[in-house]
Amino acid sequence: MEFQGILSALSPILDGVGVFILSFAIAVIFAVIYRFTKSRQLLNSLPGLFTSLGLLGTFVAICNSLGGIDSMKSLNVLLIIQKLIPAFTSSIAGLIAAFIATTICKIWYSIEEKRIDKKVENKTPEECLFDVVNNTNQTHASIQEVVSLLKQKAAKDEEYNQKLNESISQQSKILEDFINKFVVRMEEIFTKMQGNIEQQIQDFGEDQFKKTSTILTEITQKLSDSSTALIAKQEQSVTEMIDRTNEGLSSVTTTVVQQVDKLCADTTSVLQNISAKQREDFSGIIEKYGDLAQRLTQQGADGLQQMEELKQTYQSANASMLQSATDMNNEITAEFRSSISILIADMQAIIRQQVESLSTAVANSVQALQQSYDYIDNHVANIKGNYDSAAQSFEDAMKLAHRQNEASDKLVKTFNDSIGAVVDTNEKIDNVLSVLVERQENIETLIIKINQIGETIELLQKLELQLNRIASK
């Protein structure tokens, strides 16, 4: 035969010991693969493989022993039987290996199931499935609560931002109105103060001019009587004038201080300088009056001319004083304007600082909101991870249920057969019941017909009575 060489090579390998060795090698390989794949179908295929290996050894041994039987001169039955013995030993070895593999797999499966039952706390697949569904529902409810909280927080944040923007707008409007009104009021106050100062200076100049003219007239009239009294009166008049001037300037200074507190020091300093200048001017005038008195004592004839010169000098001094007051007013105006500008700049800086701080607060709030969103995202990710793990547990439970269902398929099949038998019995009972129903219907029909016959008999009896009456007549 053409396969005789192959059969001769396989025959010593597939004897009883060879089948055991190959079975052990295949079992080790499958155990290593099972360690990584955890596939029970792989281990369940071992008994079939070992049985097939034993049958293969049997057929190889049979073919090898009967291969050269046609070339033998005489049949040696003992030799043929001796060659057939390894064939049966290989089958026996395959069956023994299959039995051992089946036993070991069942024991291993029971150990794994015990571990799995210990992990799931000896719960049935239905209970595990119920727990998974319950956990899934709780997770879904938690997610719904988180989503609701997120929506509420988003609504609150939006409302807070809207209120914050409205508050910022209102504060900006109020601040702008305050600045505008403050500037207008300062302009009005400044205008009134400037007019009052000009009017006071003008009134003061006219008053001083009138008083000076009166004093000069009196001095001219009394000049010939007493030069010393004239000088004393002049000194007294100048002193009173300086006092009144100081009082007027003090009242003006007080008014300015009441209106603008920040300009008090500058205004007081300027007024003191003006007072010093006026004192210097009046000191010069007094000196001139002293010289004039000496000249009047020496030159009485030139007195009127010198008084005229004194009048002109006083007018020039008054004009210089008016000019000084005007310059002072201008300086005060400039300083007041610069102070107002500085005040407005400071207020703008304060407003800008408040707006920046408010913007910083808004930015911090937005950052905190972003951190809250990040925390919620992480929480949702954790929930999703828990949900995935629950889904994985559910999948494992389903696999366990399928595995147990595989073990209980036979029981289900038997139960189905029992159910089928019960169904057949029920069908037979239904047939019997249908027959009984038909019989009951037939009985009812018979009863109806009997009733009809009874009615017919009654009619015949009535007819017979009528006929008897007719016959008797």
CSV table of C-alpha atoms in Angstrom, one decimal:
chain,number,residue,atom,x,y,z
A,1,MET,CA,0.0,0.0,0.0
A,2,GLU,CA,1.1,3.6,-0.7
A,3,PHE,CA,0.6,4.7,3.0
A,4,GLN,CA,2.4,1.7,4.5
A,5,GLY,CA,5.5,3.8,5.3
A,6,ILE,CA,3.5,6.5,7.0
A,7,LEU,CA,1.6,3.9,9.0
A,8,SER,CA,4.8,2.1,10.0
A,9,ALA,CA,6.2,5.4,11.2
A,10,LEU,CA,3.1,6.4,13.2
A,11,SER,CA,2.4,3.0,14.7
A,12,PRO,CA,5.1,3.1,17.4
A,13,ILE,CA,4.2,6.7,18.2
A,14,LEU,CA,0.5,6.1,18.6
A,15,ASP,CA,0.6,3.1,20.9
A,16,GLY,CA,-0.7,3.2,24.4
A,17,VAL,CA,2.3,5.0,26.0
A,18,GLY,CA,2.6,7.3,23.0
A,19,VAL,CA,-1.1,8.3,23.3
A,20,PHE,CA,-0.5,9.0,27.1
A,21,ILE,CA,2.5,11.1,26.3
A,22,LEU,CA,0.8,13.0,23.5
A,23,SER,CA,-2.3,13.5,25.6
A,24,PHE,CA,-0.1,14.9,28.5
A,25,ALA,CA,1.7,17.2,26.1
A,26,ILE,CA,-1.6,18.5,24.6
A,27,ALA,CA,-3.1,18.9,28.1
A,28,VAL,CA,0.0,21.0,29.2
A,29,ILE,CA,-0.3,23.2,26.0
A,30,PHE,CA,-4.0,23.7,26.5
A,31,ALA,CA,-3.5,24.5,30.2
A,32,VAL,CA,-1.0,27.2,29.3
A,33,ILE,CA,-3.3,28.6,26.7
A,34,TYR,CA,-6.2,28.4,29.2
A,35,ARG,CA,-4.2,30.4,31.7
A,36,PHE,CA,-4.3,33.4,29.3
A,37,THR,CA,-7.6,32.9,27.5
A,38,LYS,CA,-9.7,31.3,30.4
A,39,SER,CA,-11.7,29.5,27.7
A,40,ARG,CA,-13.6,26.5,29.0
A,41,GLN,CA,-14.5,25.4,25.6
A,42,LEU,CA,-10.8,24.8,25.0
A,43,LEU,CA,-10.6,22.5,28.0
A,44,ASN,CA,-13.9,20.8,27.2
A,45,SER,CA,-12.4,19.8,23.8
A,46,LEU,CA,-9.6,17.7,25.5
A,47,PRO,CA,-11.7,14.5,26.1
A,48,GLY,CA,-12.7,14.5,22.5
A,49,LEU,CA,-9.2,15.1,21.3
A,50,PHE,CA,-7.8,12.3,23.5
A,51,THR,CA,-10.6,9.9,22.4
A,52,SER,CA,-9.9,10.8,18.7
A,53,LEU,CA,-6.1,10.3,19.3
A,54,GLY,CA,-6.8,6.8,20.8
A,55,LEU,CA,-9.1,5.9,17.9
A,56,LEU,CA,-6.4,7.2,15.4
A,57,GLY,CA,-3.8,5.0,17.1
A,58,THR,CA,-6.2,2.0,16.9
A,59,PHE,CA,-6.9,2.5,13.2
A,60,VAL,CA,-3.2,3.1,12.5
A,61,ALA,CA,-2.3,-0.1,14.4
A,62,ILE,CA,-5.0,-2.1,12.6
A,63,CYS,CA,-3.9,-0.8,9.2
A,64,ASN,CA,-0.3,-1.5,10.0
A,65,SER,CA,-1.0,-5.1,11.2
A,66,LEU,CA,-3.1,-5.9,8.2
A,67,GLY,CA,-1.0,-4.2,5.7
A,68,GLY,CA,1.0,-7.1,4.4
A,69,ILE,CA,-1.5,-9.8,4.9
A,70,ASP,CA,-2.0,-10.3,1.1
A,71,SER,CA,1.8,-11.1,0.7
A,72,MET,CA,1.9,-13.7,3.4
A,73,LYS,CA,2.2,-17.3,2.2
A,74,SER,CA,0.4,-18.6,5.2
A,75,LEU,CA,-1.8,-16.7,7.6
A,76,ASN,CA,-0.3,-16.5,11.1
A,77,VAL,CA,-3.3,-15.6,13.3
A,78,LEU,CA,-1.2,-15.2,16.5
A,79,LEU,CA,1.0,-12.7,14.7
A,80,ILE,CA,-1.9,-10.7,13.5
A,81,ILE,CA,-3.5,-10.7,17.0
A,82,GLN,CA,-0.2,-9.7,18.5
A,83,LYS,CA,-0.1,-6.7,16.1
A,84,LEU,CA,-3.7,-5.8,16.9
A,85,ILE,CA,-3.1,-5.6,20.7
A,86,PRO,CA,-1.4,-2.1,20.5
A,87,ALA,CA,-4.5,-0.9,18.5
A,88,PHE,CA,-6.8,-1.6,21.5
A,89,THR,CA,-4.3,-0.4,24.1
A,90,SER,CA,-4.1,3.0,22.3
A,91,SER,CA,-8.0,3.2,22.3
A,92,ILE,CA,-8.0,2.3,26.0
A,93,ALA,CA,-5.2,4.9,26.7
A,94,GLY,CA,-7.2,7.6,24.8
A,95,LEU,CA,-10.4,6.7,26.8
A,96,ILE,CA,-8.4,6.8,30.1
A,97,ALA,CA,-6.8,10.1,29.2
A,98,ALA,CA,-10.3,11.5,28.2
A,99,PHE,CA,-11.7,10.3,31.5
A,100,ILE,CA,-8.9,11.8,33.5
A,101,ALA,CA,-9.1,15.1,31.5
A,102,THR,CA,-12.9,15.2,32.0
A,103,THR,CA,-12.5,14.6,35.8
A,104,ILE,CA,-9.7,17.2,36.2
A,105,CYS,CA,-11.7,19.8,34.2
A,106,LYS,CA,-14.9,19.2,36.2
A,107,ILE,CA,-12.9,19.5,39.5
A,108,TRP,CA,-11.1,22.6,38.2
A,109,TYR,CA,-14.5,24.1,37.1
A,110,SER,CA,-15.9,23.4,40.5
A,111,ILE,CA,-13.0,25.1,42.2
A,112,GLU,CA,-13.4,28.1,39.9
A,113,GLU,CA,-17.1,28.2,40.4
A,114,LYS,CA,-16.5,28.1,44.2
A,115,ARG,CA,-14.1,31.1,43.8
A,116,ILE,CA,-16.6,32.9,41.7
A,117,ASP,CA,-19.4,32.1,44.2
A,118,LYS,CA,-17.1,33.4,47.0
A,119,LYS,CA,-16.5,36.6,45.0
A,120,VAL,CA,-20.2,37.1,44.3
A,121,GLU,CA,-21.1,36.1,47.9
A,122,ASN,CA,-22.8,32.8,46.8
A,123,LYS,CA,-25.4,34.7,44.8
A,124,THR,CA,-27.3,33.2,41.9
A,125,PRO,CA,-26.9,34.7,38.4
A,126,GLU,CA,-30.4,36.2,38.8
A,127,GLU,CA,-29.4,37.9,42.0
A,128,CYS,CA,-26.1,39.1,40.5
A,129,LEU,CA,-28.1,40.4,37.5
A,130,PHE,CA,-30.6,42.0,39.9
A,131,ASP,CA,-27.8,43.7,41.8
A,132,VAL,CA,-26.2,44.9,38.6
A,133,VAL,CA,-29.5,46.3,37.3
A,134,ASN,CA,-30.1,47.9,40.8
A,135,ASN,CA,-26.6,49.5,40.7
A,136,THR,CA,-27.2,50.6,37.2
A,137,ASN,CA,-30.5,52.2,38.2
A,138,GLN,CA,-28.8,53.9,41.2
A,139,THR,CA,-26.0,55.1,38.9
A,140,HIS,CA,-28.5,56.4,36.4
A,141,ALA,CA,-30.4,58.1,39.2
A,142,SER,CA,-27.1,59.6,40.5
A,143,ILE,CA,-26.3,60.8,37.0
A,144,GLN,CA,-29.7,62.4,36.7
A,145,GLU,CA,-29.2,64.1,40.1
A,146,VAL,CA,-25.8,65.3,39.0
A,147,VAL,CA,-27.3,66.6,35.7
A,148,SER,CA,-30.1,68.3,37.6
A,149,LEU,CA,-27.6,69.9,39.9
A,150,LEU,CA,-25.5,71.0,37.0
A,151,LYS,CA,-28.5,72.6,35.3
A,152,GLN,CA,-29.4,74.3,38.6
A,153,LYS,CA,-25.9,75.5,39.1
A,154,ALA,CA,-25.7,76.7,35.5
A,155,ALA,CA,-28.9,78.6,36.0
A,156,LYS,CA,-27.7,80.1,39.3
A,157,ASP,CA,-24.4,81.0,37.7
A,158,GLU,CA,-26.1,82.6,34.8
A,159,GLU,CA,-28.4,84.5,37.2
A,160,TYR,CA,-25.5,85.5,39.3
A,161,ASN,CA,-23.5,86.7,36.2
A,162,GLN,CA,-26.6,88.6,35.0
A,163,LYS,CA,-27.1,90.3,38.4
A,164,LEU,CA,-23.4,91.0,38.6
A,165,ASN,CA,-23.4,92.6,35.1
A,166,GLU,CA,-26.5,94.6,36.1
A,167,SER,CA,-24.9,95.7,39.3
A,168,ILE,CA,-21.7,96.8,37.5
A,169,SER,CA,-23.8,98.7,34.9
A,170,GLN,CA,-25.8,100.4,37.6
A,171,GLN,CA,-22.7,101.3,39.6
A,172,SER,CA,-21.0,102.6,36.5
A,173,LYS,CA,-24.1,104.7,35.7
A,174,ILE,CA,-24.3,106.0,39.3
A,175,LEU,CA,-20.6,106.8,39.3
A,176,GLU,CA,-20.8,108.5,36.0
A,177,ASP,CA,-23.8,110.6,37.1
A,178,PHE,CA,-22.0,111.4,40.3
A,179,ILE,CA,-18.8,112.6,38.5
A,180,ASN,CA,-20.9,114.7,36.0
A,181,LYS,CA,-22.9,116.2,38.8
A,182,PHE,CA,-19.8,116.8,40.9
A,183,VAL,CA,-18.0,118.5,38.0
A,184,VAL,CA,-21.1,120.7,37.4
A,185,ARG,CA,-21.4,121.5,41.1
A,186,MET,CA,-17.7,122.3,41.3
A,187,GLU,CA,-18.0,124.6,38.2
A,188,GLU,CA,-21.0,126.3,39.8
A,189,ILE,CA,-19.2,126.7,43.1
A,190,PHE,CA,-16.1,127.9,41.4
A,191,THR,CA,-18.0,130.4,39.3
A,192,LYS,CA,-19.9,131.7,42.4
A,193,MET,CA,-16.7,131.9,44.4
A,194,GLN,CA,-14.9,133.8,41.6
A,195,GLY,CA,-17.8,136.2,41.3
A,196,ASN,CA,-17.9,136.7,45.1
A,197,ILE,CA,-14.1,137.2,45.3
A,198,GLU,CA,-14.2,139.7,42.5
A,199,GLN,CA,-17.1,141.5,44.0
A,200,GLN,CA,-15.5,141.6,47.5
A,201,ILE,CA,-12.2,142.8,46.0
A,202,GLN,CA,-14.1,145.5,44.1
A,203,ASP,CA,-16.2,146.5,47.1
A,204,PHE,CA,-13.1,146.5,49.2
A,205,GLY,CA,-11.2,148.7,46.8
A,206,GLU,CA,-14.0,151.2,46.5
A,207,ASP,CA,-14.5,151.2,50.2
A,208,GLN,CA,-10.9,151.7,50.8
A,209,PHE,CA,-10.7,154.5,48.2
A,210,LYS,CA,-13.7,156.3,49.8
A,211,LYS,CA,-12.2,155.9,53.3
A,212,THR,CA,-8.8,157.0,52.1
A,213,SER,CA,-10.3,160.1,50.3
A,214,THR,CA,-12.2,161.0,53.5
A,215,ILE,CA,-9.1,160.5,55.6
A,216,LEU,CA,-7.0,162.6,53.1
A,217,THR,CA,-9.6,165.3,53.2
A,218,GLU,CA,-9.6,165.4,57.0
A,219,ILE,CA,-5.8,165.3,57.0
A,220,THR,CA,-5.8,168.2,54.5
A,221,GLN,CA,-8.1,170.2,56.7
A,222,LYS,CA,-6.3,169.4,60.0
A,223,LEU,CA,-2.8,169.4,58.5
A,224,SER,CA,-2.0,172.9,59.7
A,225,ASP,CA,-3.2,172.1,63.3
A,226,SER,CA,-1.2,169.0,64.2
A,227,SER,CA,1.2,166.9,62.1
A,228,THR,CA,1.7,164.4,64.9
A,229,ALA,CA,-2.1,163.8,65.3
A,230,LEU,CA,-2.4,163.4,61.6
A,231,ILE,CA,0.4,160.8,61.5
A,232,ALA,CA,-1.2,159.0,64.4
A,233,LYS,CA,-4.5,159.0,62.8
A,234,GLN,CA,-3.0,157.9,59.5
A,235,GLU,CA,-1.2,155.0,61.3
A,236,GLN,CA,-4.4,154.1,63.1
A,237,SER,CA,-6.4,154.2,59.8
A,238,VAL,CA,-3.8,152.1,58.0
A,239,THR,CA,-3.8,149.6,60.9
A,240,GLU,CA,-7.6,149.4,60.9
A,241,MET,CA,-7.5,149.0,57.1
A,242,ILE,CA,-5.0,146.2,57.4
A,243,ASP,CA,-7.2,144.5,60.1
A,244,ARG,CA,-10.3,144.8,57.9
A,245,THR,CA,-8.4,143.5,55.0
A,246,ASN,CA,-7.1,140.6,57.0
A,247,GLU,CA,-10.7,139.9,58.3
A,248,GLY,CA,-12.1,140.0,54.7
A,249,LEU,CA,-9.3,137.7,53.5
A,250,SER,CA,-9.9,135.4,56.5
A,251,SER,CA,-13.7,135.3,55.7
A,252,VAL,CA,-12.8,134.6,52.1
A,253,THR,CA,-10.3,131.9,53.2
A,254,THR,CA,-13.0,130.4,55.5
A,255,THR,CA,-15.5,130.3,52.6
A,256,VAL,CA,-12.9,128.6,50.3
A,257,VAL,CA,-12.0,126.1,53.0
A,258,GLN,CA,-15.6,125.2,53.6
A,259,GLN,CA,-16.1,124.7,49.9
A,260,VAL,CA,-12.9,122.9,49.0
A,261,ASP,CA,-11.0,121.4,52.0
A,262,LYS,CA,-8.1,120.2,49.9
A,263,LEU,CA,-7.3,123.8,48.7
A,264,CYS,CA,-7.3,125.3,52.2
A,265,ALA,CA,-3.5,125.2,52.7
A,266,ASP,CA,-2.8,126.6,49.3
A,267,THR,CA,-5.4,129.4,49.6
A,268,THR,CA,-4.2,130.3,53.1
A,269,SER,CA,-0.6,130.4,51.9
A,270,VAL,CA,-1.5,132.7,49.0
A,271,LEU,CA,-3.5,135.0,51.2
A,272,GLN,CA,-0.7,135.2,53.7
A,273,ASN,CA,1.7,136.2,50.9
A,274,ILE,CA,-0.8,138.8,49.7
A,275,SER,CA,-1.2,140.1,53.2
A,276,ALA,CA,2.6,140.3,53.6
A,277,LYS,CA,2.8,142.2,50.3
A,278,GLN,CA,0.0,144.5,51.4
A,279,ARG,CA,1.7,145.1,54.7
A,280,GLU,CA,4.9,145.9,52.9
A,281,ASP,CA,3.0,148.3,50.6
A,282,PHE,CA,1.3,149.9,53.5
A,283,SER,CA,4.6,150.1,55.4
A,284,GLY,CA,6.0,151.9,52.4
A,285,ILE,CA,2.9,154.2,52.4
A,286,ILE,CA,3.4,154.8,56.1
A,287,GLU,CA,7.0,155.7,55.5
A,288,LYS,CA,6.0,157.9,52.7
A,289,TYR,CA,3.4,159.5,55.1
A,290,GLY,CA,6.2,160.0,57.6
A,291,ASP,CA,8.3,161.7,55.0
A,292,LEU,CA,5.3,163.7,53.9
A,293,ALA,CA,4.7,164.8,57.5
A,294,GLN,CA,8.3,165.9,57.9
A,295,ARG,CA,8.1,167.7,54.6
A,296,LEU,CA,4.8,169.3,55.6
A,297,THR,CA,6.5,170.6,58.8
A,298,GLN,CA,9.3,171.9,56.7
A,299,GLN,CA,7.4,172.9,53.6
A,300,GLY,CA,3.7,173.7,54.3
A,301,ALA,CA,3.3,175.3,51.0
A,302,ASP,CA,4.0,172.1,49.1
A,303,GLY,CA,1.6,170.0,51.2
A,304,LEU,CA,-1.3,170.0,48.8
A,305,GLN,CA,1.0,169.0,45.9
A,306,GLN,CA,2.5,166.2,48.0
A,307,MET,CA,-1.0,165.0,49.1
A,308,GLU,CA,-1.9,164.8,45.4
A,309,GLU,CA,1.2,162.8,44.8
A,310,LEU,CA,0.3,160.6,47.8
A,311,LYS,CA,-3.2,160.2,46.3
A,312,GLN,CA,-1.8,159.1,43.0
A,313,THR,CA,0.6,156.8,44.8
A,314,TYR,CA,-2.2,155.3,46.8
A,315,GLN,CA,-4.3,154.8,43.7
A,316,SER,CA,-1.3,153.0,42.0
A,317,ALA,CA,-0.9,150.9,45.2
A,318,ASN,CA,-4.6,150.2,45.1
A,319,ALA,CA,-4.4,149.3,41.4
A,320,SER,CA,-1.4,147.0,42.2
A,321,MET,CA,-3.3,145.5,45.1
A,322,LEU,CA,-6.3,144.9,42.7
A,323,GLN,CA,-3.9,143.4,40.2
A,324,SER,CA,-2.3,141.2,42.9
A,325,ALA,CA,-5.8,140.1,44.0
A,326,THR,CA,-6.7,139.4,40.4
A,327,ASP,CA,-3.4,137.4,39.9
A,328,MET,CA,-4.1,135.6,43.2
A,329,ASN,CA,-7.6,134.8,41.9
A,330,ASN,CA,-6.2,133.5,38.7
A,331,GLU,CA,-3.6,131.4,40.6
A,332,ILE,CA,-6.4,130.1,42.9
A,333,THR,CA,-8.5,129.3,39.8
A,334,ALA,CA,-5.6,127.5,38.1
A,335,GLU,CA,-4.8,125.6,41.3
A,336,PHE,CA,-8.4,124.8,41.9
A,337,ARG,CA,-8.8,123.6,38.3
A,338,SER,CA,-5.6,121.5,38.7
A,339,SER,CA,-6.9,120.2,42.0
A,340,ILE,CA,-10.2,119.3,40.4
A,341,SER,CA,-8.3,117.6,37.6
A,342,ILE,CA,-6.2,115.7,40.1
A,343,LEU,CA,-9.4,114.8,42.1
A,344,ILE,CA,-11.1,113.6,39.0
A,345,ALA,CA,-8.0,111.6,38.0
A,346,ASP,CA,-7.9,110.1,41.4
A,347,MET,CA,-11.6,109.3,41.3
A,348,GLN,CA,-11.1,107.7,37.8
A,349,ALA,CA,-8.1,105.7,39.2
A,350,ILE,CA,-10.2,104.6,42.2
A,351,ILE,CA,-13.1,103.7,39.8
A,352,ARG,CA,-10.7,101.9,37.5
A,353,GLN,CA,-9.2,100.0,40.5
A,354,GLN,CA,-12.7,99.1,41.7
A,355,VAL,CA,-13.6,97.9,38.2
A,356,GLU,CA,-10.4,96.0,38.0
A,357,SER,CA,-11.0,94.4,41.4
A,358,LEU,CA,-14.6,93.7,40.4
A,359,SER,CA,-13.3,92.2,37.1
A,360,THR,CA,-10.8,90.1,39.1
A,361,ALA,CA,-13.7,88.9,41.3
A,362,VAL,CA,-15.7,88.0,38.2
A,363,ALA,CA,-12.6,86.2,36.8
A,364,ASN,CA,-12.1,84.4,40.1
A,365,SER,CA,-15.8,83.4,40.1
A,366,VAL,CA,-15.5,82.2,36.5
A,367,GLN,CA,-12.3,80.3,37.4
A,368,ALA,CA,-14.1,78.8,40.4
A,369,LEU,CA,-17.0,77.9,38.1
A,370,GLN,CA,-14.6,76.3,35.6
A,371,GLN,CA,-13.0,74.3,38.5
A,372,SER,CA,-16.5,73.2,39.5
A,373,TYR,CA,-17.2,72.1,35.9
A,374,ASP,CA,-13.8,70.3,35.9
A,375,TYR,CA,-14.7,68.6,39.2
A,376,ILE,CA,-18.1,67.7,37.8
A,377,ASP,CA,-16.5,66.3,34.6
A,378,ASN,CA,-14.1,64.2,36.8
A,379,HIS,CA,-17.1,63.0,38.9
A,380,VAL,CA,-19.0,62.2,35.7
A,381,ALA,CA,-15.9,60.4,34.4
A,382,ASN,CA,-15.7,58.4,37.7
A,383,ILE,CA,-19.4,57.6,37.4
A,384,LYS,CA,-18.8,56.5,33.8
A,385,GLY,CA,-15.9,54.4,34.9
A,386,ASN,CA,-18.1,52.8,37.7
A,387,TYR,CA,-20.8,52.3,35.1
A,388,ASP,CA,-18.3,50.6,32.7
A,389,SER,CA,-17.1,48.4,35.6
A,390,ALA,CA,-20.7,47.6,36.4
A,391,ALA,CA,-21.3,46.8,32.7
A,392,GLN,CA,-18.2,44.6,32.8
A,393,SER,CA,-19.5,42.9,35.9
A,394,PHE,CA,-22.8,42.5,34.2
A,395,GLU,CA,-21.0,41.0,31.2
A,396,ASP,CA,-19.1,38.6,33.5
A,397,ALA,CA,-22.3,37.7,35.3
A,398,MET,CA,-23.9,37.1,31.9
A,399,LYS,CA,-21.0,34.9,30.9
A,400,LEU,CA,-21.3,33.0,34.2
A,401,ALA,CA,-25.0,32.7,33.6
A,402,HIS,CA,-24.4,31.3,30.1
A,403,ARG,CA,-21.9,28.9,31.5
A,404,GLN,CA,-24.4,27.7,34.1
A,405,ASN,CA,-27.0,27.7,31.5
A,406,GLU,CA,-24.8,25.4,29.4
A,407,ALA,CA,-24.7,23.1,32.5
A,408,SER,CA,-28.5,23.3,32.9
A,409,ASP,CA,-29.4,22.8,29.2
A,410,LYS,CA,-30.0,19.2,29.8
A,411,LEU,CA,-32.2,19.9,32.7
A,412,VAL,CA,-34.1,22.4,30.7
A,413,LYS,CA,-34.4,19.9,27.8
A,414,THR,CA,-35.8,17.3,30.2
A,415,PHE,CA,-38.1,19.9,31.6
A,416,ASN,CA,-39.1,20.8,28.1
A,417,ASP,CA,-39.8,17.1,27.3
A,418,SER,CA,-41.9,16.9,30.5
A,419,ILE,CA,-43.7,20.1,29.4
A,420,GLY,CA,-44.2,18.5,26.0
A,421,ALA,CA,-45.7,15.4,27.6
A,422,VAL,CA,-47.9,17.6,29.8
A,423,VAL,CA,-48.9,19.5,26.7
A,424,ASP,CA,-49.8,16.2,24.9
A,425,THR,CA,-51.7,15.2,28.0
A,426,ASN,CA,-53.5,18.5,28.0
A,427,GLU,CA,-54.3,18.1,24.3
A,428,LYS,CA,-55.8,14.7,25.0
A,429,ILE,CA,-57.7,16.1,27.9
A,430,ASP,CA,-58.9,18.9,25.6
A,431,ASN,CA,-60.1,16.3,23.1
A,432,VAL,CA,-61.9,14.4,25.9
A,433,LEU,CA,-63.4,17.7,27.1
A,434,SER,CA,-64.5,18.5,23.5
A,435,VAL,CA,-66.1,15.1,23.2
A,436,LEU,CA,-67.9,15.7,26.5
A,437,VAL,CA,-69.0,19.1,25.3
A,438,GLU,CA,-70.3,17.6,22.1
A,439,ARG,CA,-72.2,15.0,24.1
A,440,GLN,CA,-73.6,17.7,26.4
A,441,GLU,CA,-74.7,19.6,23.3
A,442,ASN,CA,-76.3,16.5,21.9
A,443,ILE,CA,-78.0,15.9,25.3
A,444,GLU,CA,-79.3,19.5,25.3
A,445,THR,CA,-80.5,19.1,21.7
A,446,LEU,CA,-82.3,15.8,22.7
A,447,ILE,CA,-83.9,17.5,25.7
A,448,ILE,CA,-85.1,20.3,23.4
A,449,LYS,CA,-86.6,17.7,21.0
A,450,ILE,CA,-88.2,15.9,24.0
A,451,ASN,CA,-89.8,19.1,25.1
A,452,GLN,CA,-91.1,19.7,21.6
A,453,ILE,CA,-92.5,16.2,21.6
A,454,GLY,CA,-94.2,16.9,25.0
A,455,GLU,CA,-95.8,20.1,23.6
A,456,THR,CA,-97.0,18.2,20.5
A,457,ILE,CA,-98.5,15.5,22.8
A,458,GLU,CA,-100.3,18.3,24.8
A,459,LEU,CA,-101.7,19.7,21.6
A,460,LEU,CA,-102.9,16.3,20.5
A,461,GLN,CA,-104.6,15.8,23.9
A,462,LYS,CA,-106.3,19.1,23.5
A,463,LEU,CA,-107.4,18.1,20.0
A,464,GLU,CA,-108.7,14.8,21.3
A,465,LEU,CA,-110.8,16.6,24.0
A,466,GLN,CA,-112.3,18.9,21.3
A,467,LEU,CA,-113.1,15.9,19.1
A,468,ASN,CA,-114.7,14.1,22.1
A,469,ARG,CA,-116.8,17.2,22.8
A,470,ILE,CA,-117.9,17.4,19.2
A,471,ALA,CA,-118.7,13.7,19.2
A,472,SER,CA,-120.8,14.0,22.4
A,473,LYS,CA,-122.9,16.7,20.9
